[in-house]
Coordinates of N, CA and C in Angstrom, one line a residue:
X223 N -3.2 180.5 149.0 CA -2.3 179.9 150.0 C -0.9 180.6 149.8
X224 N -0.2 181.1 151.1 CA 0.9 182.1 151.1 C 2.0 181.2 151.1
X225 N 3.4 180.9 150.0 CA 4.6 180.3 150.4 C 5.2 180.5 151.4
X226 N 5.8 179.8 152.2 CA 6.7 180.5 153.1 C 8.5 180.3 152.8
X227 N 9.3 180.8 152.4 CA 10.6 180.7 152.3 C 11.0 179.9 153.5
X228 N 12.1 179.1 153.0 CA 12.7 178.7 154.3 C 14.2 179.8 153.8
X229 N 15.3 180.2 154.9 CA 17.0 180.9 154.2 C 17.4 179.8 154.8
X230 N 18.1 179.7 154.0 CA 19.2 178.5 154.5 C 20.4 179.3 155.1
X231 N 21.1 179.4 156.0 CA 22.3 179.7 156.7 C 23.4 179.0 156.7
X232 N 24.3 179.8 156.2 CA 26.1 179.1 155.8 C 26.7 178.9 157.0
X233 N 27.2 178.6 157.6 CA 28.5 178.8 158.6 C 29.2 179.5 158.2
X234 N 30.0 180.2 159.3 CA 30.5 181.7 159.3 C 31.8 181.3 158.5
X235 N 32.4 180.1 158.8 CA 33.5 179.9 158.4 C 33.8 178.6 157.5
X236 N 32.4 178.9 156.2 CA 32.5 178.4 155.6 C 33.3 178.6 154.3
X237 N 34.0 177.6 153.4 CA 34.9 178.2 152.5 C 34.3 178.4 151.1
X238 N 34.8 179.3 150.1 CA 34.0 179.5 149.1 C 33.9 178.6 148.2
X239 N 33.0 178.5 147.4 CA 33.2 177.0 147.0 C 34.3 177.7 145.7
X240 N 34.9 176.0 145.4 CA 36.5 175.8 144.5 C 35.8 175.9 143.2
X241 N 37.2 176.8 142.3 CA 37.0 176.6 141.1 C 37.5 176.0 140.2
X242 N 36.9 175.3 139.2 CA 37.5 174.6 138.8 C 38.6 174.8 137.4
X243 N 39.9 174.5 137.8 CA 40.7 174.7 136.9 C 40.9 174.4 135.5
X244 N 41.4 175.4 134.5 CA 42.1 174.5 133.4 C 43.1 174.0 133.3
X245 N 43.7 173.7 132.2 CA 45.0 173.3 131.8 C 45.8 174.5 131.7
X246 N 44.9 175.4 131.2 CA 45.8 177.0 131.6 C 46.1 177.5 132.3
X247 N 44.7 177.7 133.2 CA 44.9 177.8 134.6 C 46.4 177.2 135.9
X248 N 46.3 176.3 135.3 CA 47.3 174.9 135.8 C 49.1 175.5 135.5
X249 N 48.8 175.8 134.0 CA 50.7 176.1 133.6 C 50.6 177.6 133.8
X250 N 49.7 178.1 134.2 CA 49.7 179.9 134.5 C 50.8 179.6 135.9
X251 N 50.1 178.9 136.7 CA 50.4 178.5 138.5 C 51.7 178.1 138.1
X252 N 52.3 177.0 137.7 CA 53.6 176.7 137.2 C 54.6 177.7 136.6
X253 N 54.3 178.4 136.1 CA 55.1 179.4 135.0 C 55.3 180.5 136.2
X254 N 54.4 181.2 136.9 CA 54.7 181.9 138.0 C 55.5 181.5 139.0
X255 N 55.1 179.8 139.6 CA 56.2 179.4 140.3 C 58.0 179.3 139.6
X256 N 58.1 178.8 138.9 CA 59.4 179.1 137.8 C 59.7 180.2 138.1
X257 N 59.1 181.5 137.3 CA 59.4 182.7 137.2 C 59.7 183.1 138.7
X258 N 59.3 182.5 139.3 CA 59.7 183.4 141.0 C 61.0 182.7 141.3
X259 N 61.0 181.2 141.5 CA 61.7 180.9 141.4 C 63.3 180.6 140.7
X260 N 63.1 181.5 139.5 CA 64.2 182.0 138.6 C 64.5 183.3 139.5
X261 N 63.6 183.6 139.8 CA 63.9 185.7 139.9 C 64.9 185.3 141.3
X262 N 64.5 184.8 142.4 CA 65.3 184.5 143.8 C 66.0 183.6 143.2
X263 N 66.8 182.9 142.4 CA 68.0 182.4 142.5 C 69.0 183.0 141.7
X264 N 68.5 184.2 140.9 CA 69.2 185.3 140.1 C 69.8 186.4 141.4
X265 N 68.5 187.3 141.9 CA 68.8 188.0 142.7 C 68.3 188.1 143.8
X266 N 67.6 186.6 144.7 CA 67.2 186.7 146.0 C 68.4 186.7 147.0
X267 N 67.9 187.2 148.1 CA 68.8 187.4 149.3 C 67.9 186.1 150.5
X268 N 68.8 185.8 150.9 CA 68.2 184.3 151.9 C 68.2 184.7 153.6
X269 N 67.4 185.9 154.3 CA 67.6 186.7 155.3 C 67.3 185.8 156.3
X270 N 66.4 184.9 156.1 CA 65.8 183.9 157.2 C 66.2 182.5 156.7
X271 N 67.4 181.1 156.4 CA 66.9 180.6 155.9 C 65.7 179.0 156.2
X272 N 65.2 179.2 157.8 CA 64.4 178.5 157.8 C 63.0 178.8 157.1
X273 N 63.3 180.4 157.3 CA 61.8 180.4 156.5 C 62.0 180.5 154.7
X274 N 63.4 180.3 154.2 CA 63.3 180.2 153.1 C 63.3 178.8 152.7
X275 N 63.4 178.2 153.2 CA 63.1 176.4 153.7 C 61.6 176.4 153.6
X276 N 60.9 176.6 154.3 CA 59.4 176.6 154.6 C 58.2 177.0 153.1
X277 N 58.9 178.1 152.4 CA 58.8 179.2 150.9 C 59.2 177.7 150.1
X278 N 60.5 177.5 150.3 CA 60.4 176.6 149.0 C 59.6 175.1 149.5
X279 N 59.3 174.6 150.6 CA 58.4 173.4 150.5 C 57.0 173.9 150.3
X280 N 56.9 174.6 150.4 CA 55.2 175.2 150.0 C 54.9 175.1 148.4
X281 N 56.3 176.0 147.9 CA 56.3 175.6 146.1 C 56.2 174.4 145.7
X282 N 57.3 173.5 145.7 CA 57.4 172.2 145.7 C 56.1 171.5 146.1
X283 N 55.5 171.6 147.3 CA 53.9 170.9 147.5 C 52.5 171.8 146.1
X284 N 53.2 172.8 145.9 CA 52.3 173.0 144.8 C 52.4 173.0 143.4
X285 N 53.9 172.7 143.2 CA 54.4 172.0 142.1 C 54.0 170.7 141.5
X286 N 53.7 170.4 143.1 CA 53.7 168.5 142.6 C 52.1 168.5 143.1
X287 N 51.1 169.3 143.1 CA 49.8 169.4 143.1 C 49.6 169.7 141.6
X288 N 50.3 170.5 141.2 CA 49.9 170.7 139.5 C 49.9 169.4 139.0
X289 N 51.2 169.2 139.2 CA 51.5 167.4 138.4 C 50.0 167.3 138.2
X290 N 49.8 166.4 139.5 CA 48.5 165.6 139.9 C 47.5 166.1 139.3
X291 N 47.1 167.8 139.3 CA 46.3 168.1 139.0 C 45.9 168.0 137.2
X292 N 47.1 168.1 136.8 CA 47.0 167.9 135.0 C 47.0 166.4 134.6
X293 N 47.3 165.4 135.4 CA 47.2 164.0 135.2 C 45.7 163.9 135.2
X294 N 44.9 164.0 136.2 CA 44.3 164.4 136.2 C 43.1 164.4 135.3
X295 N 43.7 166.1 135.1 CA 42.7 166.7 133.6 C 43.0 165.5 132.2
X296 N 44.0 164.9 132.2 CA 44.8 164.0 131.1 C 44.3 162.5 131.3
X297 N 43.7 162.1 132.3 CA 42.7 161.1 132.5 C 41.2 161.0 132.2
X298 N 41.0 162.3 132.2 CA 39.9 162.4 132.1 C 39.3 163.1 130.7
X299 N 40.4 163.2 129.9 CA 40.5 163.8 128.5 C 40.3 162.6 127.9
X300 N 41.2 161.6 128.2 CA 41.1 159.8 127.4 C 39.7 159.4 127.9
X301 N 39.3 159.7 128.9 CA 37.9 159.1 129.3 C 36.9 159.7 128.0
X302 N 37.1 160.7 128.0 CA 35.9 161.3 126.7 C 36.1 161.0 125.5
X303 N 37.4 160.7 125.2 CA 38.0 160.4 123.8 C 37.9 159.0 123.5
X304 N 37.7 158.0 124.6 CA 37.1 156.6 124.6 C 35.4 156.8 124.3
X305 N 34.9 157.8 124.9 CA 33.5 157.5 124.9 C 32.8 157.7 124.0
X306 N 33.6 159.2 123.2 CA 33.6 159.4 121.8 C 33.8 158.4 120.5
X307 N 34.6 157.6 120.9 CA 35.2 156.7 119.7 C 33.8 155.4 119.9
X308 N 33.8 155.1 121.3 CA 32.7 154.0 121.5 C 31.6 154.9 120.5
X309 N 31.3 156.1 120.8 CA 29.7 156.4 120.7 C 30.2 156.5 118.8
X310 N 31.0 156.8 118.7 CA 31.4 156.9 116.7 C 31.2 155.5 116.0
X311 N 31.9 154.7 116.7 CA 31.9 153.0 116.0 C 30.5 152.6 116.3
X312 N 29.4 152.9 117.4 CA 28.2 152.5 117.4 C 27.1 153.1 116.1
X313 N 27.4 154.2 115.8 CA 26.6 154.8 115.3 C 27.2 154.3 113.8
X314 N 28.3 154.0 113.7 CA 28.5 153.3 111.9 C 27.4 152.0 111.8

């Protein structure tokens, strides 16, 4: 008896799937934002300033996604470290 494959087909404009971050990952994104943000208020020029308005709420919205995103990771650290300590006192 011969298999027959079925291909499954993506949509064209499907997005790649996300990866998942660390804590490193996390303050790499932050330290870059800083560091840019240091570098343009040392020696940036402000040619447009609506679109330097638009530049800095885009930072700001991904500044305050790290937050979230390390609270996050920091919730889910105590979650293991609860489960650990249950599964340690069980086993005494």
């Amino acid at each position: 008896m011969k298999k027959e494959t079925q291909e499954v087909t993506k949509p064209k404009n499907q997005a790649p799937p996300l990866k998942i971050l660390s804590r490193d990952d996390v303050l790499k994104i932050l330290g870059d934002c800083i560091n840019a943000l240091k570098q343009k208020s040392v020696s940036g020029r402000f040619r447009d300033l609506d679109l330097e308005k638009a530049r800095d709420a885009k930072v700001r919205l991904m500044i305050y996604g790290c937050q979230v995103f390390l609270s996050g990771i920091k919730d889910k650290e105590l979650e293991d470290l609860e489960k650990r300590i249950v599964d340690l006192e069980g086993a005494s």
